[in-house]
mmCIF file of C-alpha atoms in Angstrom:
data_model
loop_
_atom_site.group_PDB
_atom_site.id
_atom_site.type_symbol
_atom_site.label_atom_id
_atom_site.label_comp_id
_atom_site.label_asym_id
_atom_site.label_seq_id
_atom_site.Cartn_x
_atom_site.Cartn_y
_atom_site.Cartn_z
ATOM 1 C CA UNK A 265 3.432 0.276 -21.841
ATOM 2 C CA UNK A 266 1.287 -1.704 -24.228
ATOM 3 C CA UNK A 267 -0.428 -5.058 -24.399
ATOM 4 C CA UNK A 268 -0.015 -8.142 -26.526
ATOM 5 C CA UNK A 269 -2.850 -8.928 -28.901
ATOM 6 C CA UNK A 270 -4.129 -11.567 -26.470
ATOM 7 C CA UNK A 271 -3.867 -9.245 -23.479
ATOM 8 C CA UNK A 272 -5.596 -6.423 -25.355
ATOM 9 C CA UNK A 273 -8.650 -8.524 -26.091
ATOM 10 C CA UNK A 274 -8.894 -9.657 -22.466
ATOM 11 C CA UNK A 275 -8.187 -6.163 -21.123
ATOM 12 C CA UNK A 276 -11.045 -4.778 -23.215
ATOM 13 C CA UNK A 277 -13.390 -7.271 -21.538
ATOM 14 C CA UNK A 278 -11.948 -6.398 -18.120
ATOM 15 C CA UNK A 279 -12.252 -2.647 -18.740
ATOM 16 C CA UNK A 280 -15.865 -3.029 -19.822
ATOM 17 C CA UNK A 281 -16.685 -5.027 -16.685
ATOM 18 C CA UNK A 282 -14.768 -2.557 -14.477
ATOM 19 C CA UNK A 283 -16.290 0.486 -16.236
ATOM 20 C CA UNK A 284 -12.934 2.085 -16.927
ATOM 21 C CA UNK A 285 -10.517 2.383 -19.821
ATOM 22 C CA UNK A 286 -7.863 -0.108 -20.809
ATOM 23 C CA UNK A 287 -5.307 2.678 -20.346
ATOM 24 C CA UNK A 288 -6.422 3.051 -16.714
ATOM 25 C CA UNK A 289 -5.859 -0.684 -16.154
ATOM 26 C CA UNK A 290 -2.418 -0.500 -17.768
ATOM 27 C CA UNK A 291 -1.397 2.436 -15.569
ATOM 28 C CA UNK A 292 -2.759 0.769 -12.453
ATOM 29 C CA UNK A 293 -0.849 -2.470 -13.050
ATOM 30 C CA UNK A 294 2.340 -0.639 -14.055
ATOM 31 C CA UNK A 295 2.277 1.608 -10.990
ATOM 32 C CA UNK A 296 1.521 -1.280 -8.605
ATOM 33 C CA UNK A 297 4.542 -3.148 -9.966
ATOM 34 C CA UNK A 298 6.957 -0.250 -9.487
ATOM 35 C CA UNK A 299 8.181 -0.797 -5.919
ATOM 36 C CA UNK A 300 8.660 -4.541 -6.375
ATOM 37 C CA UNK A 301 10.642 -4.080 -9.602
ATOM 38 C CA UNK A 302 12.795 -1.319 -8.188
ATOM 39 C CA UNK A 303 13.546 -3.377 -5.058
ATOM 40 C CA UNK A 304 14.517 -6.329 -7.277
ATOM 41 C CA UNK A 305 16.746 -4.112 -9.426
ATOM 42 C CA UNK A 306 18.453 -2.590 -6.391
ATOM 43 C CA UNK A 307 19.169 -6.084 -5.085
ATOM 44 C CA UNK A 308 19.969 -7.932 -8.344
ATOM 45 C CA UNK A 309 20.661 -5.197 -10.888
ATOM 46 C CA UNK A 310 18.467 -4.233 -13.820
ATOM 47 C CA UNK A 311 18.433 -6.998 -16.425
ATOM 48 C CA UNK A 312 19.414 -6.371 -20.023
ATOM 49 C CA UNK A 313 16.374 -7.112 -22.179
ATOM 50 C CA UNK A 314 16.437 -7.226 -25.977
ATOM 51 C CA UNK A 315 13.194 -6.021 -27.521
ATOM 52 C CA UNK A 316 12.303 -6.792 -31.093
ATOM 53 C CA UNK A 317 11.795 -3.603 -33.058
ATOM 54 C CA UNK A 318 8.087 -3.035 -33.498
ATOM 55 C CA UNK A 319 7.242 -5.576 -30.792
ATOM 56 C CA UNK A 320 5.033 -3.184 -28.884
ATOM 57 C CA UNK A 321 1.385 -3.948 -29.099
ATOM 58 C CA UNK A 322 -2.097 -2.659 -28.501
ATOM 59 C CA UNK A 323 -3.287 0.244 -26.330
ATOM 60 C CA UNK A 324 0.049 2.063 -25.962
ATOM 61 C CA UNK A 325 -0.067 4.078 -22.758
ATOM 62 C CA UNK A 326 2.432 6.401 -21.172
ATOM 63 C CA UNK A 327 3.363 5.592 -17.580
ATOM 64 C CA UNK A 328 5.450 7.840 -15.345
ATOM 65 C CA UNK A 329 7.648 6.170 -12.758
ATOM 66 C CA UNK A 330 9.429 8.266 -10.166
ATOM 67 C CA UNK A 331 12.764 6.876 -9.019
ATOM 68 C CA UNK A 332 14.450 7.547 -5.723
ATOM 69 C CA UNK A 333 17.324 9.945 -6.539
ATOM 70 C CA UNK A 334 20.179 7.687 -5.396
ATOM 71 C CA UNK A 335 18.660 4.675 -7.155
ATOM 72 C CA UNK A 336 18.329 6.687 -10.376
ATOM 73 C CA UNK A 337 21.954 7.823 -10.095
ATOM 74 C CA UNK A 338 23.134 4.247 -9.530
ATOM 75 C CA UNK A 339 21.171 2.958 -12.534
ATOM 76 C CA UNK A 340 22.428 5.786 -14.725
ATOM 77 C CA UNK A 341 26.077 5.016 -13.825
ATOM 78 C CA UNK A 342 25.621 1.474 -15.085
ATOM 79 C CA UNK A 343 23.124 1.790 -17.946
ATOM 80 C CA UNK A 344 23.710 5.329 -19.231
ATOM 81 C CA UNK A 345 27.209 6.281 -18.065
ATOM 82 C CA UNK A 346 27.639 9.065 -20.628
ATOM 83 C CA UNK A 347 24.160 10.495 -20.107
ATOM 84 C CA UNK A 348 23.300 10.145 -23.793
ATOM 85 C CA UNK A 349 20.584 7.505 -23.912
ATOM 86 C CA UNK A 350 18.473 8.683 -21.008
ATOM 87 C CA UNK A 351 17.538 6.500 -18.083
ATOM 88 C CA UNK A 352 13.913 6.072 -19.176
ATOM 89 C CA UNK A 353 15.004 4.657 -22.533
ATOM 90 C CA UNK A 354 17.573 2.415 -20.857
ATOM 91 C CA UNK A 355 15.125 0.929 -18.366
ATOM 92 C CA UNK A 356 12.049 0.762 -20.643
ATOM 93 C CA UNK A 357 12.600 -2.728 -22.121
ATOM 94 C CA UNK A 358 13.253 -4.334 -18.724
ATOM 95 C CA UNK A 359 10.221 -2.662 -17.150
ATOM 96 C CA UNK A 360 7.977 -3.567 -20.097
ATOM 97 C CA UNK A 361 9.044 -7.215 -19.816
ATOM 98 C CA UNK A 362 8.062 -7.310 -16.137
ATOM 99 C CA UNK A 363 4.857 -5.438 -16.925
ATOM 100 C CA UNK A 364 3.756 -8.095 -19.451
ATOM 101 C CA UNK A 365 4.051 -10.775 -16.766
ATOM 102 C CA UNK A 366 2.328 -8.626 -14.136
ATOM 103 C CA UNK A 367 -0.551 -7.836 -16.473
ATOM 104 C CA UNK A 368 -1.200 -11.551 -16.981
ATOM 105 C CA UNK A 369 -1.269 -11.995 -13.199
ATOM 106 C CA UNK A 370 -3.705 -9.068 -12.878
ATOM 107 C CA UNK A 371 -5.933 -10.573 -15.563
ATOM 108 C CA UNK A 372 -5.968 -13.868 -13.653
ATOM 109 C CA UNK A 373 -6.810 -12.101 -10.368
ATOM 110 C CA UNK A 374 -9.635 -10.305 -12.153
ATOM 111 C CA UNK A 375 -10.812 -13.754 -13.260
ATOM 112 C CA UNK A 376 -10.340 -12.871 -16.905
ATOM 113 C CA UNK A 377 -9.421 -15.957 -18.916
ATOM 114 C CA UNK A 378 -5.745 -15.514 -19.823
ATOM 115 C CA UNK A 379 -5.260 -18.178 -22.494
ATOM 116 C CA UNK A 380 -7.277 -19.348 -25.436
ATOM 117 C CA UNK A 381 -6.288 -22.181 -27.719
ATOM 118 C CA UNK A 382 -4.473 -20.810 -30.757
ATOM 119 C CA UNK A 383 -3.947 -17.313 -29.336
ATOM 120 C CA UNK A 384 -0.937 -15.243 -30.347
ATOM 121 C CA UNK A 385 1.293 -13.784 -27.685
#
């Protein structure tokens, strides 16, 4: 997981106020999103998301997500049928896309201003 330039600046303010690291905030938001995303994917299927090469941003942080075994097998049949790509690589772009949205929501709940005129995404 990583943050956009705008999110990184706001997350730094949030982390300072919360007396933790930005990486802790990223992990916390990513983990809290897990069950909702997995439920959505079981119901609707995992979306195909195209990521621009080099689109990842600031504060890259590793996040471990444990999948229920049958759910993982079902996803692998669809998104990695030959077992070459690896399920984590197949699901990464879709999870990162949901994470970006969830992080903005978390910033808003933390009462961190989420938009500034002229900001880059």
